[in-house]
Amino acid sequence: MAAAAECDVLMAATEPELLDDEEAKREAESFKEQGNAYYAKKDYNEAYNYYTKAIDTCPKNASYYGNRAATLMMLGRFREALGDAQQSVRLDDSFVRGHLREGKCHLSLGNAMAACRSFQRALDLDHKNTQAQQEFKNANAVIEYEKIAETDFEKRDFRKVVFCMDRALEFAPACHRFKILKAECLAMLGRYPEAQSVASDILRMDSTNADALYVRGLCLYYEDCIEKAVQFFVQALRMAPDHEKACVACRNAKALKAKKEDGNKAFKEGNYKLAYELYTEALGIDPNNIKTNAKLYCNRGTVNSKLRKLDDAIEDCTNAVKLDDSYIKAYLRRAQCYMDTEQYEEAVRDYEKVYQTEKTKEHKQLLKNAQLELKKSKRKDYYKILGVDKNASEDEIKKAYRKRALMHHPDRHSGASAEVQKEEEKKFKEVGEAFTILSDPKKKTRYDSGQDLDEEGMNMGDFDANNIFKAFFGGPGGFSFEASGPGNFFFQFG
């Protein structure tokens, strides 16, 4: 009897356990069905909760993990989804959807090789599965885009790398590696806001991502915010001490900052030769830093202008605007150098560029001044014709006229060839014009200010230089040219 009682006890203990297992399965299926309903309504958070309840109730059911993986994928949580998908195929290696979801998670995270293995396993189980066939092609396309991007990055064809990464990210939207490579190339192309946006999105999800910190620093570095850039590089190196790119960029940033500051200090102290050397050394640090180098070229141009090496200054400013065509300071510096070297058309062009960009009164006046000098430069230079300075006195102008008028008088060249006579007659006339204008204070003022002399009623085309000559030397018979030998003349005054 004792034995019978013990057996009963055992049976009584076992039967309820079997009933609980069946009940658990029913409850788990109920959770699954509710999860399916929420999934169909696209309420993925609630679907996730019910699939989790189903897993907690029956943790050995592959389909529950598969369903939760699908839900996590819809929520963009691919790394968690990958864990569920892998668990589903561990529980049931013949679960085709499980392999498809595992492959899709691998692909979304940018691991195309692992994705290919998962899709191949799905095809081994169901070789006619069209989804597996298509996804296998997608994974191989991503592998190909990666290879092309790697080659083009080495060639510094950053636009093509961005194109490849955009195509790859269509299949791998959660791949931080692809996003970082794209962001780095955008920074190299000068598309800083786009690069910053990509890096910031990653840092919102993972604030310790060293690559994203490096790209943020790189954008600031290339925008000439060097001090802030160094902070990001240092932070990236804290997260990943062996981050080679962050290490190089940090070193370059510190060196650039130091050289530029030393150059500025030397310039302020008037040591232009040292400033030139320091700016030149800074320009050799990193050819990729376009904005900082543009400023360095402009600074060196300013130094050259102080040293009166105006052609060198123009070349430096030209290099600056080649790097940054919106750099107003470089245009202004070059325009002033053009003015100083009397290249007025070039000066007008630069001032027009400046005024179109920044319509200030100051820039408008600079443009007007350059336009006036250009207009004046297209006229005859009467000061040059007489050989006097623009600040010449009345007496100096008279002496200059006397010398030039006698030098080019037609009678002096009566024995020369017809060609020489014609040229000397032209010069004689120009000397008379110059004297007429510069000896008259009113006309001289109008000439110096760039006003039209014809408005005074003086048509220089009908000008008679002989009348001016006669008036200056005291009228007819006041002098004569006589030869004292071949090519020799002297003046005889009455």
Coordinates of C-alpha atoms in Angstrom, one line a residue:
M1 CA 0.0 0.0 0.0
A2 CA 2.8 2.3 0.7
A3 CA 4.2 1.8 -2.7
A4 CA 0.8 2.4 -4.3
A5 CA 0.5 5.7 -2.4
E6 CA 3.9 6.8 -3.5
C7 CA 3.0 6.1 -7.2
D8 CA -0.2 8.0 -6.9
V9 CA 1.7 10.9 -5.5
L10 CA 4.1 10.8 -8.4
M11 CA 1.2 10.7 -10.9
A12 CA -0.6 13.5 -9.1
A13 CA 2.6 15.6 -9.3
T14 CA 3.2 14.8 -13.0
E15 CA -0.2 15.3 -14.5
P16 CA -0.7 19.0 -13.5
E17 CA 2.9 19.7 -15.0
L18 CA 1.8 18.3 -18.4
L19 CA -1.4 20.4 -18.2
D20 CA 0.7 23.5 -17.4
D21 CA 2.9 23.0 -20.5
E22 CA -0.1 22.8 -22.8
E23 CA -1.6 25.8 -21.1
A24 CA 1.7 27.7 -21.6
K25 CA 1.7 26.9 -25.3
R26 CA -1.9 28.1 -25.6
E27 CA -1.1 31.3 -23.7
A28 CA 2.1 31.9 -25.8
E29 CA 0.1 31.4 -29.0
S30 CA -2.4 33.9 -27.7
F31 CA 0.4 36.4 -27.1
K32 CA 1.8 35.7 -30.6
E33 CA -1.6 36.3 -32.2
Q34 CA -2.1 39.6 -30.3
G35 CA 1.5 40.6 -31.4
N36 CA 0.5 39.7 -35.0
A37 CA -2.5 42.0 -34.8
Y38 CA -0.5 44.9 -33.5
Y39 CA 2.1 44.2 -36.2
A40 CA -0.5 44.4 -38.9
K41 CA -1.6 47.8 -37.5
K42 CA 2.0 48.9 -37.6
D43 CA 2.0 49.3 -33.8
Y44 CA 5.4 47.8 -33.5
N45 CA 6.1 48.7 -29.9
E46 CA 3.0 46.8 -28.7
A47 CA 3.8 44.0 -31.1
Y48 CA 7.2 43.8 -29.6
N49 CA 5.7 43.6 -26.1
Y50 CA 3.4 40.7 -26.9
Y51 CA 6.1 38.7 -28.8
T52 CA 8.3 39.2 -25.8
K53 CA 5.5 37.7 -23.6
A54 CA 5.3 34.8 -26.0
I55 CA 9.0 34.2 -25.7
D56 CA 9.0 34.5 -21.9
T57 CA 6.2 31.9 -21.8
C58 CA 7.7 29.5 -24.4
P59 CA 11.4 30.4 -24.9
K60 CA 12.1 27.4 -27.2
N61 CA 9.8 28.5 -30.1
A62 CA 11.8 29.7 -33.1
S63 CA 8.9 31.5 -34.7
Y64 CA 8.4 33.8 -31.7
Y65 CA 12.0 35.0 -32.0
G66 CA 11.6 35.4 -35.7
N67 CA 8.5 37.5 -35.2
R68 CA 10.2 39.7 -32.6
A69 CA 13.2 40.1 -34.9
A70 CA 10.9 41.3 -37.7
T71 CA 9.3 43.8 -35.3
L72 CA 12.7 45.1 -34.1
M73 CA 13.7 45.5 -37.8
M74 CA 10.7 47.7 -38.4
L75 CA 11.7 49.8 -35.3
G76 CA 15.2 50.1 -36.8
R77 CA 16.8 48.2 -34.0
F78 CA 18.8 45.9 -36.2
R79 CA 21.5 44.8 -33.8
E80 CA 18.8 43.5 -31.3
A81 CA 16.9 42.0 -34.2
L82 CA 20.0 40.2 -35.3
G83 CA 20.3 38.5 -31.9
D84 CA 16.7 37.3 -32.1
A85 CA 17.1 36.1 -35.7
Q86 CA 20.2 34.1 -34.8
Q87 CA 18.4 32.6 -31.9
S88 CA 15.5 31.5 -34.1
V89 CA 17.8 29.6 -36.5
R90 CA 19.7 28.1 -33.6
L91 CA 16.4 26.7 -32.4
D92 CA 15.4 25.6 -35.9
D93 CA 18.0 25.6 -38.6
S94 CA 15.4 24.8 -41.2
F95 CA 13.5 28.1 -40.4
V96 CA 13.9 29.8 -43.8
R97 CA 12.4 33.2 -42.6
G98 CA 14.8 33.1 -39.7
H99 CA 17.8 32.9 -42.1
L100 CA 16.3 35.6 -44.3
R101 CA 15.9 37.9 -41.3
E102 CA 19.4 37.2 -40.0
G103 CA 20.8 38.0 -43.5
K104 CA 18.7 41.2 -43.7
C105 CA 20.0 42.3 -40.3
H106 CA 23.6 41.6 -41.3
L107 CA 23.1 43.5 -44.5
S108 CA 21.4 46.5 -42.8
L109 CA 24.3 46.7 -40.4
G110 CA 26.8 46.6 -43.3
N111 CA 28.1 43.0 -42.9
A112 CA 27.4 42.0 -46.5
M113 CA 29.6 38.8 -46.4
A114 CA 27.7 37.4 -43.4
A115 CA 24.5 38.4 -45.1
C116 CA 25.5 36.4 -48.2
R117 CA 26.0 33.3 -46.0
S118 CA 22.6 33.7 -44.4
F119 CA 20.8 34.2 -47.8
Q120 CA 22.7 31.2 -49.2
R121 CA 21.5 29.0 -46.3
A122 CA 17.9 30.1 -47.1
L123 CA 18.4 29.2 -50.7
D124 CA 19.9 25.8 -49.7
L125 CA 16.6 25.2 -47.9
D126 CA 14.4 26.7 -50.6
H127 CA 16.2 27.3 -53.9
K128 CA 13.1 28.9 -55.4
N129 CA 12.8 31.5 -52.7
T130 CA 12.6 34.8 -54.7
Q131 CA 13.3 37.0 -51.7
A132 CA 16.4 35.1 -50.9
Q133 CA 17.6 35.3 -54.5
Q134 CA 17.1 39.1 -54.6
E135 CA 18.6 39.7 -51.2
F136 CA 21.6 37.6 -52.2
K137 CA 22.1 39.9 -55.2
N138 CA 21.7 43.0 -53.0
A139 CA 24.4 41.8 -50.6
N140 CA 26.8 41.1 -53.5
A141 CA 26.1 44.6 -54.8
V142 CA 27.1 46.1 -51.5
I143 CA 30.3 44.1 -51.5
E144 CA 31.1 45.6 -54.9
Y145 CA 30.3 49.1 -53.8
E146 CA 32.6 48.7 -50.9
K147 CA 35.5 47.6 -53.1
I148 CA 35.0 50.5 -55.5
A149 CA 34.7 53.0 -52.7
E150 CA 38.0 51.7 -51.1
T151 CA 39.8 52.1 -54.4
D152 CA 38.4 55.6 -55.1
F153 CA 39.2 56.8 -51.6
E154 CA 42.8 56.0 -52.2
K155 CA 42.6 57.9 -55.5
R156 CA 40.9 60.8 -53.6
D157 CA 37.9 60.6 -55.8
F158 CA 35.6 61.5 -52.9
R159 CA 32.6 62.3 -55.0
K160 CA 32.6 58.7 -56.3
V161 CA 33.0 57.3 -52.8
V162 CA 30.0 59.4 -51.7
F163 CA 28.0 57.9 -54.6
C164 CA 29.0 54.4 -53.7
M165 CA 28.1 54.8 -50.1
D166 CA 24.7 56.3 -50.9
R167 CA 24.0 53.2 -53.1
A168 CA 25.3 50.9 -50.3
L169 CA 23.3 52.6 -47.6
E170 CA 20.1 51.9 -49.6
F171 CA 20.6 48.3 -48.6
A172 CA 22.5 48.9 -45.4
P173 CA 20.7 51.9 -43.7
A174 CA 22.1 51.1 -40.2
C175 CA 25.7 50.8 -41.2
H176 CA 27.7 53.4 -39.2
R177 CA 30.9 52.5 -41.1
F178 CA 29.3 53.4 -44.4
K179 CA 27.9 56.6 -43.0
I180 CA 31.2 57.6 -41.5
L181 CA 33.1 57.1 -44.8
K182 CA 30.4 59.1 -46.6
A183 CA 30.7 61.9 -44.0
E184 CA 34.5 62.0 -44.1
C185 CA 34.4 62.3 -47.9
L186 CA 31.7 65.1 -47.7
A187 CA 34.1 66.9 -45.4
M188 CA 36.9 66.5 -47.9
L189 CA 34.6 67.9 -50.6
G190 CA 33.9 71.0 -48.4
R191 CA 30.3 69.9 -47.8
Y192 CA 30.6 70.5 -44.1
P193 CA 26.9 70.9 -43.0
E194 CA 26.1 67.5 -44.6
A195 CA 29.1 65.8 -43.1
Q196 CA 28.2 67.3 -39.7
S197 CA 24.7 66.1 -39.9
V198 CA 25.7 62.5 -40.6
A199 CA 28.2 62.5 -37.7
S200 CA 25.7 64.1 -35.3
D201 CA 23.1 61.5 -36.1
I202 CA 25.5 58.8 -35.2
L203 CA 26.6 60.6 -32.0
R204 CA 23.0 60.9 -30.9
M205 CA 22.8 57.1 -31.0
D206 CA 26.4 56.5 -29.7
S207 CA 28.1 59.4 -28.1
T208 CA 31.3 57.5 -27.7
N209 CA 31.7 56.7 -31.5
A210 CA 35.3 57.7 -32.1
D211 CA 34.9 57.9 -35.9
A212 CA 31.9 60.2 -35.6
L213 CA 33.9 62.4 -33.2
Y214 CA 36.8 62.5 -35.6
V215 CA 34.5 63.6 -38.5
R216 CA 33.0 66.3 -36.4
G217 CA 36.5 67.5 -35.6
L218 CA 37.5 67.3 -39.2
C219 CA 34.6 69.6 -40.3
L220 CA 35.6 72.2 -37.7
Y221 CA 39.2 71.9 -38.7
Y222 CA 38.4 72.5 -42.4
E223 CA 36.2 75.4 -41.5
D224 CA 39.2 77.0 -39.7
C225 CA 37.7 76.4 -36.2
I226 CA 40.9 74.8 -35.2
E227 CA 40.7 75.1 -31.4
K228 CA 37.3 73.4 -31.3
A229 CA 38.5 70.8 -33.8
V230 CA 41.3 69.8 -31.5
Q231 CA 38.8 69.2 -28.7
F232 CA 36.9 66.7 -30.8
F233 CA 40.1 65.0 -32.0
V234 CA 41.3 64.6 -28.3
Q235 CA 37.9 63.2 -27.4
A236 CA 38.0 60.7 -30.3
L237 CA 41.5 59.6 -29.1
R238 CA 40.2 59.1 -25.6
M239 CA 37.6 56.7 -27.0
A240 CA 40.1 55.1 -29.4
P241 CA 43.7 55.8 -28.5
D242 CA 44.9 54.1 -31.7
H243 CA 42.7 56.1 -34.0
E244 CA 45.3 57.0 -36.6
K245 CA 43.3 59.6 -38.6
A246 CA 42.4 61.5 -35.4
C247 CA 46.0 61.4 -34.3
V248 CA 47.3 62.9 -37.6
A249 CA 44.5 65.5 -37.7
C250 CA 45.1 66.5 -34.1
R251 CA 48.9 66.9 -34.7
N252 CA 48.3 69.0 -37.9
A253 CA 45.7 71.1 -36.2
K254 CA 48.0 72.0 -33.3
A255 CA 50.9 72.7 -35.7
L256 CA 48.8 74.9 -37.9
K257 CA 47.4 76.9 -35.0
A258 CA 50.9 77.5 -33.6
K259 CA 52.5 78.5 -36.9
K260 CA 49.6 80.8 -37.8
E261 CA 49.6 82.5 -34.4
D262 CA 53.4 83.0 -34.6
G263 CA 53.1 84.5 -38.0
N264 CA 50.4 86.9 -36.9
K265 CA 52.6 87.9 -33.9
A266 CA 55.6 88.6 -36.1
F267 CA 53.4 90.6 -38.5
K268 CA 52.1 92.8 -35.7
E269 CA 55.6 93.4 -34.5
G270 CA 56.6 94.5 -38.0
N271 CA 58.9 91.6 -38.6
Y272 CA 57.6 90.9 -42.1
K273 CA 60.4 88.7 -43.2
L274 CA 59.8 86.3 -40.2
A275 CA 56.1 86.5 -40.7
Y276 CA 56.6 85.5 -44.4
E277 CA 58.7 82.5 -43.4
L278 CA 56.2 81.3 -40.7
Y279 CA 53.1 81.6 -43.0
T280 CA 55.1 79.7 -45.7
E281 CA 55.9 76.9 -43.2
A282 CA 52.2 76.8 -42.1
L283 CA 51.1 76.4 -45.8
G284 CA 53.2 73.2 -46.0
I285 CA 51.5 71.5 -43.1
D286 CA 48.3 70.3 -44.6
P287 CA 47.3 71.0 -48.3
N288 CA 43.8 69.6 -47.6
N289 CA 42.9 72.4 -45.2
I290 CA 41.5 74.7 -47.8
K291 CA 40.0 77.5 -45.6
T292 CA 43.0 77.9 -43.3
N293 CA 45.4 77.8 -46.3
A294 CA 43.3 80.5 -48.0
K295 CA 43.8 82.7 -45.0
L296 CA 47.5 81.9 -44.8
Y297 CA 47.9 82.9 -48.5
C298 CA 46.0 86.1 -47.9
N299 CA 48.1 86.8 -44.8
R300 CA 51.3 86.2 -46.8
G301 CA 50.0 88.4 -49.5
T302 CA 49.6 91.2 -47.0
V303 CA 53.2 90.6 -45.9
N304 CA 54.4 90.8 -49.5
S305 CA 52.4 94.0 -50.0
K306 CA 54.2 95.5 -47.0
L307 CA 57.5 94.4 -48.5
R308 CA 56.4 96.1 -51.8
K309 CA 56.5 92.7 -53.6
L310 CA 53.2 93.5 -55.2
D311 CA 53.4 90.8 -57.9
D312 CA 54.0 88.2 -55.3
A313 CA 51.2 89.6 -53.2
I314 CA 48.8 89.4 -56.1
E315 CA 49.9 85.7 -56.7
D316 CA 49.2 84.9 -53.0
C317 CA 45.8 86.5 -53.1
T318 CA 45.0 84.7 -56.3
N319 CA 45.9 81.4 -54.6
A320 CA 43.7 82.4 -51.7
V321 CA 40.6 83.0 -53.9
K322 CA 41.3 79.8 -55.8
L323 CA 40.9 77.9 -52.6
D324 CA 38.0 80.0 -51.3
D325 CA 36.2 82.0 -54.0
S326 CA 34.0 83.7 -51.4
Y327 CA 37.0 85.1 -49.4
I328 CA 36.3 88.9 -49.5
K329 CA 39.4 89.9 -47.7
A330 CA 41.6 88.3 -50.4
Y331 CA 39.7 90.0 -53.2
L332 CA 40.1 93.4 -51.4
R333 CA 43.8 92.8 -50.8
R334 CA 44.4 91.8 -54.4
A335 CA 42.4 94.7 -55.7
Q336 CA 44.5 97.2 -53.8
C337 CA 47.6 95.6 -55.2
Y338 CA 46.2 95.9 -58.7
M339 CA 45.5 99.6 -58.0
D340 CA 49.1 100.1 -56.8
T341 CA 50.4 98.5 -60.0
E342 CA 48.0 100.4 -62.2
Q343 CA 46.2 97.3 -63.3
Y344 CA 42.8 99.0 -63.1
E345 CA 40.7 96.6 -65.1
E346 CA 41.7 93.8 -62.8
A347 CA 41.0 96.0 -59.8
V348 CA 37.5 96.9 -61.0
R349 CA 36.8 93.2 -61.6
D350 CA 37.7 92.4 -58.0
Y351 CA 35.9 95.3 -56.5
E352 CA 32.8 94.4 -58.5
K353 CA 33.0 90.8 -57.1
V354 CA 33.2 92.3 -53.6
Y355 CA 30.4 94.7 -54.0
Q356 CA 28.1 92.0 -55.5
T357 CA 28.7 90.0 -52.4
E358 CA 28.7 92.8 -49.8
K359 CA 26.9 95.9 -50.9
T360 CA 28.4 98.3 -48.3
K361 CA 29.1 102.0 -48.8
E362 CA 32.8 101.4 -48.4
H363 CA 32.9 98.8 -51.1
K364 CA 30.8 100.9 -53.4
Q365 CA 33.3 103.8 -53.0
L366 CA 36.3 101.5 -53.6
L367 CA 34.6 100.3 -56.8
K368 CA 33.9 103.9 -58.0
N369 CA 37.5 104.9 -57.3
A370 CA 38.8 101.9 -59.3
Q371 CA 36.4 102.7 -62.2
L372 CA 37.5 106.3 -62.2
E373 CA 41.2 105.3 -62.3
L374 CA 40.4 102.9 -65.1
K375 CA 38.7 105.7 -67.1
K376 CA 41.6 108.0 -66.5
S377 CA 44.1 105.3 -67.5
K378 CA 42.4 105.0 -70.9
R379 CA 43.1 108.6 -71.7
K380 CA 46.5 110.1 -72.6
D381 CA 48.8 110.4 -69.6
Y382 CA 49.8 114.1 -69.8
Y383 CA 52.1 113.8 -66.9
K384 CA 54.0 111.0 -68.5
I385 CA 54.0 112.9 -71.9
L386 CA 55.7 115.9 -70.2
G387 CA 57.8 113.7 -68.0
V388 CA 56.7 115.2 -64.7
D389 CA 55.2 114.0 -61.4
K390 CA 51.5 114.4 -60.7
N391 CA 52.4 116.8 -58.0
A392 CA 54.6 118.9 -60.3
S393 CA 54.6 122.7 -59.7
E394 CA 53.6 125.2 -62.4
D395 CA 57.2 126.1 -63.0
E396 CA 58.2 122.4 -63.4
I397 CA 55.4 122.0 -65.9
K398 CA 56.7 124.9 -67.9
K399 CA 60.3 123.7 -67.9
A400 CA 59.2 120.3 -68.9
Y401 CA 57.1 121.7 -71.8
R402 CA 60.0 123.8 -73.0
K403 CA 62.3 120.8 -73.1
R404 CA 59.8 118.4 -74.7
A405 CA 58.4 120.8 -77.2
L406 CA 61.9 121.7 -78.5
M407 CA 62.9 118.0 -78.5
H408 CA 59.9 117.0 -80.8
H409 CA 59.4 120.1 -82.9
P410 CA 58.9 119.1 -86.6
D411 CA 61.6 121.6 -87.8
R412 CA 64.2 119.8 -85.7
H413 CA 63.5 116.5 -87.6
S414 CA 63.1 118.0 -91.1
G415 CA 65.9 115.8 -92.4
A416 CA 64.6 112.6 -90.9
S417 CA 62.6 109.9 -92.7
A418 CA 58.9 110.4 -93.4
E419 CA 58.1 107.8 -90.7
V420 CA 60.2 109.5 -88.0
Q421 CA 58.8 113.0 -89.0
K422 CA 55.3 111.7 -88.6
E423 CA 56.1 110.2 -85.2
E424 CA 57.8 113.3 -83.9
E425 CA 54.9 115.5 -85.2
K426 CA 52.5 113.3 -83.2
K427 CA 54.6 113.7 -80.0
F428 CA 54.9 117.4 -80.5
K429 CA 51.2 117.7 -80.7
E430 CA 50.8 115.6 -77.5
V431 CA 53.3 117.8 -75.7
G432 CA 51.2 120.8 -76.6
E433 CA 48.0 119.1 -75.4
A434 CA 49.6 118.2 -72.1
F435 CA 50.9 121.7 -71.5
T436 CA 47.5 123.2 -72.4
I437 CA 45.7 121.0 -69.8
L438 CA 48.2 121.0 -67.0
S439 CA 49.1 124.7 -67.1
D440 CA 45.4 125.6 -66.7
P441 CA 44.4 125.0 -63.1
K442 CA 40.7 124.5 -63.9
K443 CA 41.5 122.0 -66.7
K444 CA 44.1 120.3 -64.6
T445 CA 41.6 119.8 -61.8
R446 CA 39.0 118.3 -64.2
Y447 CA 41.7 116.1 -65.8
D448 CA 42.9 114.9 -62.4
S449 CA 39.4 114.1 -61.3
G450 CA 38.7 112.1 -64.4
Q451 CA 36.1 114.4 -65.9
D452 CA 35.6 114.7 -69.6
L453 CA 37.6 117.7 -70.9
D454 CA 35.4 117.9 -74.0
E455 CA 32.6 119.3 -71.7
E456 CA 34.8 122.4 -71.5
G457 CA 34.3 122.9 -75.2
M458 CA 37.9 121.8 -76.0
N459 CA 38.1 119.4 -78.9
M460 CA 41.6 118.0 -78.7
G461 CA 41.2 116.5 -82.3
D462 CA 41.2 120.1 -83.7
F463 CA 44.1 121.1 -81.4
D464 CA 46.9 123.2 -83.0
A465 CA 50.2 122.6 -81.2
N466 CA 52.0 125.3 -83.2
N467 CA 49.9 128.0 -81.7
I468 CA 50.7 126.9 -78.2
F469 CA 54.4 126.7 -79.1
K470 CA 54.4 130.2 -80.6
A471 CA 52.5 131.6 -77.6
F472 CA 55.0 130.0 -75.2
F473 CA 58.1 131.2 -77.0
G474 CA 56.9 134.7 -77.7
G475 CA 55.2 134.6 -81.1
P476 CA 56.5 134.3 -84.7
G477 CA 60.2 134.7 -85.3
G478 CA 61.0 134.2 -81.7
F479 CA 63.4 131.4 -82.6
S480 CA 64.7 129.2 -85.4
F481 CA 66.3 125.8 -85.8
E482 CA 69.7 125.9 -87.6
A483 CA 71.9 123.0 -88.4
S484 CA 75.5 123.1 -87.2
G485 CA 76.3 119.7 -88.6
P486 CA 74.6 116.4 -89.4
G487 CA 72.0 115.7 -86.7
N488 CA 73.0 118.7 -84.6
F489 CA 70.7 121.7 -84.0
F490 CA 70.9 124.8 -81.9
F491 CA 68.2 127.5 -81.1
Q492 CA 68.6 131.1 -82.2
F493 CA 66.3 133.6 -80.5
G494 CA 65.5 137.0 -82.0

